[in-house]
Amino acid sequence: MRKLYFLVPGTDGKFACGGLWAELKTVNLAQNICSAEVVTYRQREKDKLFLDDILKNQNSQQNLDDVIFVISWGFDIAKLAPKLQKYNVVYHAHSAGYNFKLPSSIPIITVSRNTMGYWGQKAPNNLIYYLPNQIADEFTNLHLDRDIDVLVQARKSSEYLIKQLIPTLQQKCQVFVVDSYIEDLPGLFNRAKIYLYDSAEYWAQQGVSEGFGLQPMEALACGCQVFSSVNGGLSDYLDPGFNCYKIAGYSLEYDVQRILKTLSSPVALTLPAEVLAEYRTENIIQRFTVILSAINEFFDHKKYYSANIQDITRMRLAKLFIQRVHKKLIKFK
């Protein structure tokens, strides 16, 4: 298999975020299958390759036909894809909604079925695969006594959650709000009875979708009852009424009523083990192996054949519309 270069702008400071951690996890998973390295392209970092150096020295150092560049940083794809157009490139798609197009020469690996559907419509001639993010094994239900009634992480939470729901709940039960980095997140989830997550407003402001939504799944894996929005990638696995509850349901009073009822109910909604298995390391490595084999085969093919399937452009859609109208007119003559 070809070597994988995972491109990220940087790995610390202003670039630190959930998307970066997910991408670095993917690098570690890939290293179980083939050679894979992190390559930065905005800031130079000690002990890491830098993209411009690789492209400048390609003739003297290596044949880049034996490399696949994996691009993932949504806001940078519109510049990176053209820059790397003559090489083997894969787009690892987290969020959806960025305003760019990709040529059919770039296969797409999506982290959610929601994102896969987006690209299936937007890029019908590209190869598209589904590889979910990994849920680490430490996120599991330890069946401990839970001393936190309601847990919420402030980051990405809606104004409604922070300014209305949480203050009301604090008058009625034990609420713990996390507003900083937590080293032992599995331990915290195992202390909480209910976990609240409401990211729809946050992602609407960003103009892109929730790519995956790790925290609600991690909470469910640890035995929490989850009240969550179901936007974007969350819709892959959240099933209100069956494994979770939909938050921000009609009114503040109704949310409070349902949360307090859940706290006192002996019935718990759970995420079945077979659902969680899809996101565990063993299954992801198996899927990744199949996907990388197929992508390597595609790049072997691309060396000798050009793309020849028509794209769905505005001009082509207009032409198809005219043809459809013409057929109807002939039919009714």
CSV table of C-alpha atoms in Angstrom, one decimal:
chain,number,residue,atom,x,y,z
A,1,MET,CA,0.0,0.0,0.0
A,2,ARG,CA,1.0,3.6,-0.6
A,3,LYS,CA,2.3,5.7,2.4
A,4,LEU,CA,-0.3,8.1,3.9
A,5,TYR,CA,0.5,11.7,4.6
A,6,PHE,CA,-2.2,13.2,6.9
A,7,LEU,CA,-2.1,16.9,6.3
A,8,VAL,CA,-3.0,19.2,9.2
A,9,PRO,CA,-2.2,22.9,9.6
A,10,GLY,CA,-0.5,22.2,13.0
A,11,THR,CA,-0.9,20.0,16.0
A,12,ASP,CA,-1.0,22.5,18.9
A,13,GLY,CA,-2.0,26.0,20.0
A,14,LYS,CA,-4.7,27.5,17.9
A,15,PHE,CA,-5.2,24.3,15.9
A,16,ALA,CA,-6.1,22.2,19.0
A,17,CYS,CA,-9.7,21.0,18.7
A,18,GLY,CA,-11.9,18.0,18.5
A,19,GLY,CA,-11.4,17.6,14.7
A,20,LEU,CA,-7.6,17.6,15.1
A,21,TRP,CA,-7.8,14.9,17.9
A,22,ALA,CA,-10.0,12.8,15.7
A,23,GLU,CA,-7.6,13.1,12.8
A,24,LEU,CA,-4.6,12.2,14.9
A,25,LYS,CA,-6.6,9.1,16.1
A,26,THR,CA,-7.1,8.2,12.5
A,27,VAL,CA,-3.4,8.4,11.9
A,28,ASN,CA,-2.8,6.0,14.7
A,29,LEU,CA,-5.4,3.6,13.3
A,30,ALA,CA,-3.9,3.8,9.8
A,31,GLN,CA,-0.4,2.9,11.2
A,32,ASN,CA,-1.9,-0.6,12.0
A,33,ILE,CA,-2.4,-1.0,8.3
A,34,CYS,CA,0.4,0.8,6.4
A,35,SER,CA,3.0,3.5,6.8
A,36,ALA,CA,1.4,6.8,7.9
A,37,GLU,CA,2.7,10.2,9.1
A,38,VAL,CA,1.4,13.6,10.1
A,39,VAL,CA,2.5,16.5,7.8
A,40,THR,CA,1.9,20.1,8.8
A,41,TYR,CA,1.4,22.9,6.2
A,42,ARG,CA,0.8,26.1,8.1
A,43,GLN,CA,3.3,26.0,10.9
A,44,ARG,CA,6.6,24.1,11.0
A,45,GLU,CA,6.9,21.8,14.0
A,46,LYS,CA,9.9,19.8,15.4
A,47,ASP,CA,10.1,16.2,14.3
A,48,LYS,CA,7.2,16.6,11.7
A,49,LEU,CA,7.4,16.9,8.0
A,50,PHE,CA,6.3,20.1,6.3
A,51,LEU,CA,4.2,20.0,3.1
A,52,ASP,CA,6.2,22.6,1.1
A,53,ASP,CA,9.4,20.8,1.8
A,54,ILE,CA,8.0,17.5,0.5
A,55,LEU,CA,6.7,19.1,-2.7
A,56,LYS,CA,10.0,21.0,-3.3
A,57,ASN,CA,12.2,18.0,-2.8
A,58,GLN,CA,10.0,15.3,-4.4
A,59,ASN,CA,12.4,14.6,-7.2
A,60,SER,CA,15.5,14.1,-5.1
A,61,GLN,CA,13.9,12.4,-2.1
A,62,GLN,CA,11.0,10.1,-3.3
A,63,ASN,CA,8.5,9.3,-5.9
A,64,LEU,CA,5.2,10.8,-4.7
A,65,ASP,CA,3.2,8.3,-6.8
A,66,ASP,CA,3.9,6.0,-3.8
A,67,VAL,CA,2.2,8.5,-1.4
A,68,ILE,CA,-1.4,9.4,-0.7
A,69,PHE,CA,-2.1,12.9,0.8
A,70,VAL,CA,-5.0,12.9,3.2
A,71,ILE,CA,-6.6,16.3,3.5
A,72,SER,CA,-9.3,17.1,6.1
A,73,TRP,CA,-9.2,20.7,7.3
A,74,GLY,CA,-12.5,21.9,5.8
A,75,PHE,CA,-11.7,25.6,5.5
A,76,ASP,CA,-8.4,24.8,3.7
A,77,ILE,CA,-9.6,22.2,1.2
A,78,ALA,CA,-10.4,24.8,-1.5
A,79,LYS,CA,-6.6,25.7,-1.6
A,80,LEU,CA,-5.1,22.4,-0.8
A,81,ALA,CA,-6.9,20.3,-3.4
A,82,PRO,CA,-5.7,22.4,-6.4
A,83,LYS,CA,-2.2,22.6,-5.0
A,84,LEU,CA,-2.1,18.8,-4.8
A,85,GLN,CA,-4.1,18.1,-8.0
A,86,LYS,CA,-1.3,16.1,-9.8
A,87,TYR,CA,-0.8,13.8,-6.8
A,88,ASN,CA,-2.8,11.1,-5.1
A,89,VAL,CA,-5.3,12.8,-2.7
A,90,VAL,CA,-8.0,11.6,-0.4
A,91,TYR,CA,-10.5,14.0,1.4
A,92,HIS,CA,-11.3,12.8,4.9
A,93,ALA,CA,-14.6,14.6,5.4
A,94,HIS,CA,-15.7,15.5,8.9
A,95,SER,CA,-18.2,18.3,8.8
A,96,ALA,CA,-20.3,19.1,5.7
A,97,GLY,CA,-21.4,22.4,4.2
A,98,TYR,CA,-18.1,23.9,3.1
A,99,ASN,CA,-18.6,25.8,-0.1
A,100,PHE,CA,-16.1,23.9,-2.4
A,101,LYS,CA,-16.2,21.2,-5.1
A,102,LEU,CA,-13.9,18.3,-5.6
A,103,PRO,CA,-12.8,16.6,-8.8
A,104,SER,CA,-13.8,13.0,-9.2
A,105,SER,CA,-10.0,12.1,-9.0
A,106,ILE,CA,-10.2,12.6,-5.2
A,107,PRO,CA,-11.9,9.8,-3.2
A,108,ILE,CA,-13.8,10.9,-0.1
A,109,ILE,CA,-13.8,9.1,3.3
A,110,THR,CA,-16.6,10.4,5.5
A,111,VAL,CA,-16.9,10.1,9.3
A,112,SER,CA,-20.7,9.9,9.3
A,113,ARG,CA,-23.4,8.6,7.1
A,114,ASN,CA,-24.9,12.1,7.3
A,115,THR,CA,-21.8,13.5,5.7
A,116,MET,CA,-21.6,10.6,3.2
A,117,GLY,CA,-25.1,11.5,2.0
A,118,TYR,CA,-24.1,15.1,1.6
A,119,TRP,CA,-21.1,14.2,-0.6
A,120,GLY,CA,-23.1,11.5,-2.4
A,121,GLN,CA,-25.3,14.3,-3.7
A,122,LYS,CA,-22.6,16.9,-4.2
A,123,ALA,CA,-20.0,14.7,-5.7
A,124,PRO,CA,-21.8,11.7,-7.4
A,125,ASN,CA,-18.8,10.8,-9.5
A,126,ASN,CA,-16.3,10.5,-6.7
A,127,LEU,CA,-15.5,7.3,-4.8
A,128,ILE,CA,-17.1,7.7,-1.4
A,129,TYR,CA,-16.5,5.5,1.7
A,130,TYR,CA,-17.7,5.6,5.3
A,131,LEU,CA,-15.3,5.3,8.2
A,132,PRO,CA,-16.7,6.4,11.6
A,133,ASN,CA,-14.6,8.0,14.3
A,134,GLN,CA,-13.2,5.8,17.0
A,135,ILE,CA,-14.8,5.4,20.5
A,136,ALA,CA,-11.9,4.5,22.8
A,137,ASP,CA,-12.4,1.3,24.9
A,138,GLU,CA,-12.1,3.3,28.2
A,139,PHE,CA,-15.5,4.8,27.4
A,140,THR,CA,-17.5,2.0,29.1
A,141,ASN,CA,-20.1,1.7,31.9
A,142,LEU,CA,-18.3,0.9,35.1
A,143,HIS,CA,-21.7,0.6,37.0
A,144,LEU,CA,-20.6,2.9,39.8
A,145,ASP,CA,-22.8,5.1,42.0
A,146,ARG,CA,-23.5,8.3,40.2
A,147,ASP,CA,-23.2,11.5,42.3
A,148,ILE,CA,-23.9,14.0,39.4
A,149,ASP,CA,-27.5,14.4,38.3
A,150,VAL,CA,-26.9,16.4,35.2
A,151,LEU,CA,-23.6,17.0,33.4
A,152,VAL,CA,-23.1,19.5,30.6
A,153,GLN,CA,-20.0,20.8,28.7
A,154,ALA,CA,-20.2,24.5,28.1
A,155,ARG,CA,-18.3,24.5,24.8
A,156,LYS,CA,-20.6,24.3,21.8
A,157,SER,CA,-23.7,24.5,24.0
A,158,SER,CA,-26.6,26.7,22.9
A,159,GLU,CA,-27.5,29.9,24.6
A,160,TYR,CA,-30.8,28.3,25.6
A,161,LEU,CA,-29.0,25.5,27.4
A,162,ILE,CA,-26.6,27.7,29.3
A,163,LYS,CA,-28.9,30.7,30.1
A,164,GLN,CA,-32.2,29.1,30.6
A,165,LEU,CA,-32.2,25.3,31.0
A,166,ILE,CA,-29.2,24.9,33.3
A,167,PRO,CA,-30.1,27.7,35.7
A,168,THR,CA,-33.6,26.2,36.1
A,169,LEU,CA,-32.3,22.7,36.7
A,170,GLN,CA,-29.8,24.0,39.2
A,171,GLN,CA,-32.7,24.9,41.5
A,172,LYS,CA,-34.0,21.3,41.3
A,173,CYS,CA,-31.1,18.9,41.1
A,174,GLN,CA,-27.3,18.5,41.2
A,175,VAL,CA,-25.8,20.0,38.0
A,176,PHE,CA,-22.1,20.0,37.0
A,177,VAL,CA,-21.0,22.3,34.2
A,178,VAL,CA,-17.6,21.6,32.6
A,179,ASP,CA,-15.9,24.7,31.1
A,180,SER,CA,-12.3,23.5,30.9
A,181,TYR,CA,-10.3,20.5,29.8
A,182,ILE,CA,-11.1,17.2,31.6
A,183,GLU,CA,-8.4,14.6,31.7
A,184,ASP,CA,-10.6,11.7,32.9
A,185,LEU,CA,-13.7,12.2,30.8
A,186,PRO,CA,-14.7,8.5,31.0
A,187,GLY,CA,-14.6,8.8,34.8
A,188,LEU,CA,-16.7,11.9,34.7
A,189,PHE,CA,-19.3,10.3,32.4
A,190,ASN,CA,-19.5,7.4,34.9
A,191,ARG,CA,-20.4,9.8,37.7
A,192,ALA,CA,-23.3,11.4,35.8
A,193,LYS,CA,-26.8,10.2,35.5
A,194,ILE,CA,-27.8,12.5,32.6
A,195,TYR,CA,-25.7,14.3,30.0
A,196,LEU,CA,-26.9,17.3,28.0
A,197,TYR,CA,-25.6,18.2,24.6
A,198,ASP,CA,-27.1,20.9,22.3
A,199,SER,CA,-24.8,21.9,19.4
A,200,ALA,CA,-27.3,22.8,16.6
A,201,GLU,CA,-27.0,26.5,17.4
A,202,TYR,CA,-23.2,26.4,17.4
A,203,TRP,CA,-22.9,24.7,14.1
A,204,ALA,CA,-25.5,26.9,12.5
A,205,GLN,CA,-23.3,29.9,13.4
A,206,GLN,CA,-20.3,28.2,11.8
A,207,GLY,CA,-22.2,27.5,8.7
A,208,VAL,CA,-21.2,23.8,8.5
A,209,SER,CA,-22.6,20.6,10.1
A,210,GLU,CA,-21.8,18.7,13.2
A,211,GLY,CA,-19.3,16.2,11.7
A,212,PHE,CA,-19.8,13.3,14.1
A,213,GLY,CA,-20.5,14.4,17.7
A,214,LEU,CA,-18.3,12.2,19.9
A,215,GLN,CA,-19.5,13.3,23.3
A,216,PRO,CA,-23.1,12.0,23.3
A,217,MET,CA,-21.8,8.6,22.1
A,218,GLU,CA,-19.1,8.5,24.7
A,219,ALA,CA,-21.6,9.4,27.4
A,220,LEU,CA,-24.0,6.7,26.2
A,221,ALA,CA,-21.1,4.2,26.3
A,222,CYS,CA,-20.5,5.1,29.9
A,223,GLY,CA,-24.2,4.5,30.9
A,224,CYS,CA,-25.4,8.1,30.9
A,225,GLN,CA,-28.9,9.1,29.9
A,226,VAL,CA,-28.5,11.6,27.0
A,227,PHE,CA,-30.6,14.6,26.1
A,228,SER,CA,-29.1,15.9,22.8
A,229,SER,CA,-29.8,17.7,19.6
A,230,VAL,CA,-29.8,15.4,16.5
A,231,ASN,CA,-28.2,17.7,13.9
A,232,GLY,CA,-25.6,16.5,11.4
A,233,GLY,CA,-23.6,13.5,12.3
A,234,LEU,CA,-25.5,13.0,15.6
A,235,SER,CA,-28.4,11.6,13.5
A,236,ASP,CA,-26.2,8.6,12.6
A,237,TYR,CA,-26.6,6.9,15.9
A,238,LEU,CA,-29.0,9.0,18.1
A,239,ASP,CA,-32.6,7.7,18.1
A,240,PRO,CA,-34.8,9.8,20.4
A,241,GLY,CA,-37.2,7.7,22.4
A,242,PHE,CA,-35.1,4.6,22.0
A,243,ASN,CA,-31.5,5.4,23.0
A,244,CYS,CA,-31.7,9.1,23.9
A,245,TYR,CA,-34.0,12.1,24.4
A,246,LYS,CA,-34.2,15.1,22.0
A,247,ILE,CA,-33.3,18.3,23.9
A,248,ALA,CA,-34.9,21.7,23.4
A,249,GLY,CA,-38.3,20.1,22.9
A,250,TYR,CA,-40.9,22.8,22.5
A,251,SER,CA,-40.6,24.6,25.8
A,252,LEU,CA,-38.3,25.0,28.8
A,253,GLU,CA,-40.9,23.6,31.1
A,254,TYR,CA,-41.3,20.4,29.0
A,255,ASP,CA,-37.5,19.9,28.9
A,256,VAL,CA,-37.3,20.3,32.7
A,257,GLN,CA,-40.3,17.9,33.2
A,258,ARG,CA,-38.7,15.2,31.0
A,259,ILE,CA,-35.2,15.5,32.6
A,260,LEU,CA,-36.6,15.3,36.2
A,261,LYS,CA,-38.8,12.3,35.2
A,262,THR,CA,-35.8,10.6,33.7
A,263,LEU,CA,-33.8,11.2,36.9
A,264,SER,CA,-36.4,9.4,39.0
A,265,SER,CA,-37.2,6.6,36.5
A,266,PRO,CA,-35.8,3.1,36.9
A,267,VAL,CA,-36.0,2.7,33.1
A,268,ALA,CA,-32.8,3.7,31.3
A,269,LEU,CA,-32.4,4.1,27.6
A,270,THR,CA,-29.2,2.5,26.4
A,271,LEU,CA,-27.1,2.2,23.3
A,272,PRO,CA,-26.9,-1.5,22.3
A,273,ALA,CA,-23.5,-3.1,22.4
A,274,GLU,CA,-23.8,-4.0,18.7
A,275,VAL,CA,-24.2,-0.3,17.8
A,276,LEU,CA,-21.2,0.6,19.9
A,277,ALA,CA,-19.2,-2.2,18.2
A,278,GLU,CA,-19.3,-0.3,14.9
A,279,TYR,CA,-17.2,2.5,16.5
A,280,ARG,CA,-14.7,0.4,18.3
A,281,THR,CA,-11.1,0.0,17.2
A,282,GLU,CA,-11.3,-3.6,15.8
A,283,ASN,CA,-14.2,-2.8,13.4
A,284,ILE,CA,-12.7,0.5,12.3
A,285,ILE,CA,-9.3,-1.1,11.4
A,286,GLN,CA,-11.1,-3.8,9.4
A,287,ARG,CA,-13.1,-1.2,7.5
A,288,PHE,CA,-10.1,1.1,7.0
A,289,THR,CA,-8.1,-1.9,5.5
A,290,VAL,CA,-10.8,-2.5,2.9
A,291,ILE,CA,-11.1,1.2,2.1
A,292,LEU,CA,-7.4,1.7,1.7
A,293,SER,CA,-7.1,-1.4,-0.5
A,294,ALA,CA,-9.9,0.0,-2.8
A,295,ILE,CA,-8.3,3.5,-2.9
A,296,ASN,CA,-4.9,2.1,-3.8
A,297,GLU,CA,-6.4,0.1,-6.6
A,298,PHE,CA,-8.2,3.3,-7.8
A,299,PHE,CA,-4.9,5.3,-7.9
A,300,ASP,CA,-3.3,2.4,-9.9
A,301,HIS,CA,-6.2,2.8,-12.4
A,302,LYS,CA,-6.0,6.6,-12.5
A,303,LYS,CA,-2.4,6.5,-13.8
A,304,TYR,CA,-3.7,5.1,-17.1
A,305,TYR,CA,-7.2,6.3,-17.5
A,306,SER,CA,-8.9,9.8,-17.5
A,307,ALA,CA,-12.2,10.7,-15.9
A,308,ASN,CA,-15.0,10.5,-18.5
A,309,ILE,CA,-18.3,10.6,-16.6
A,310,GLN,CA,-20.2,13.9,-16.9
A,311,ASP,CA,-20.4,16.1,-13.8
A,312,ILE,CA,-23.8,17.5,-12.7
A,313,THR,CA,-23.2,21.1,-13.6
A,314,ARG,CA,-25.7,23.9,-13.8
A,315,MET,CA,-25.4,23.8,-17.6
A,316,ARG,CA,-26.0,20.1,-17.7
A,317,LEU,CA,-29.0,20.4,-15.4
A,318,ALA,CA,-30.4,23.1,-17.7
A,319,LYS,CA,-29.9,20.9,-20.7
A,320,LEU,CA,-31.6,18.0,-18.9
A,321,PHE,CA,-34.5,20.3,-18.0
A,322,ILE,CA,-35.0,21.4,-21.6
A,323,GLN,CA,-34.9,17.8,-22.8
A,324,ARG,CA,-37.5,16.8,-20.2
A,325,VAL,CA,-39.8,19.6,-21.2
A,326,HIS,CA,-39.3,18.8,-24.9
A,327,LYS,CA,-40.3,15.2,-24.3
A,328,LYS,CA,-43.5,16.3,-22.5
A,329,LEU,CA,-44.4,18.6,-25.3
A,330,ILE,CA,-44.0,15.9,-27.9
A,331,LYS,CA,-46.0,13.5,-25.7
A,332,PHE,CA,-49.0,15.8,-25.6
A,333,LYS,CA,-49.0,16.9,-29.3
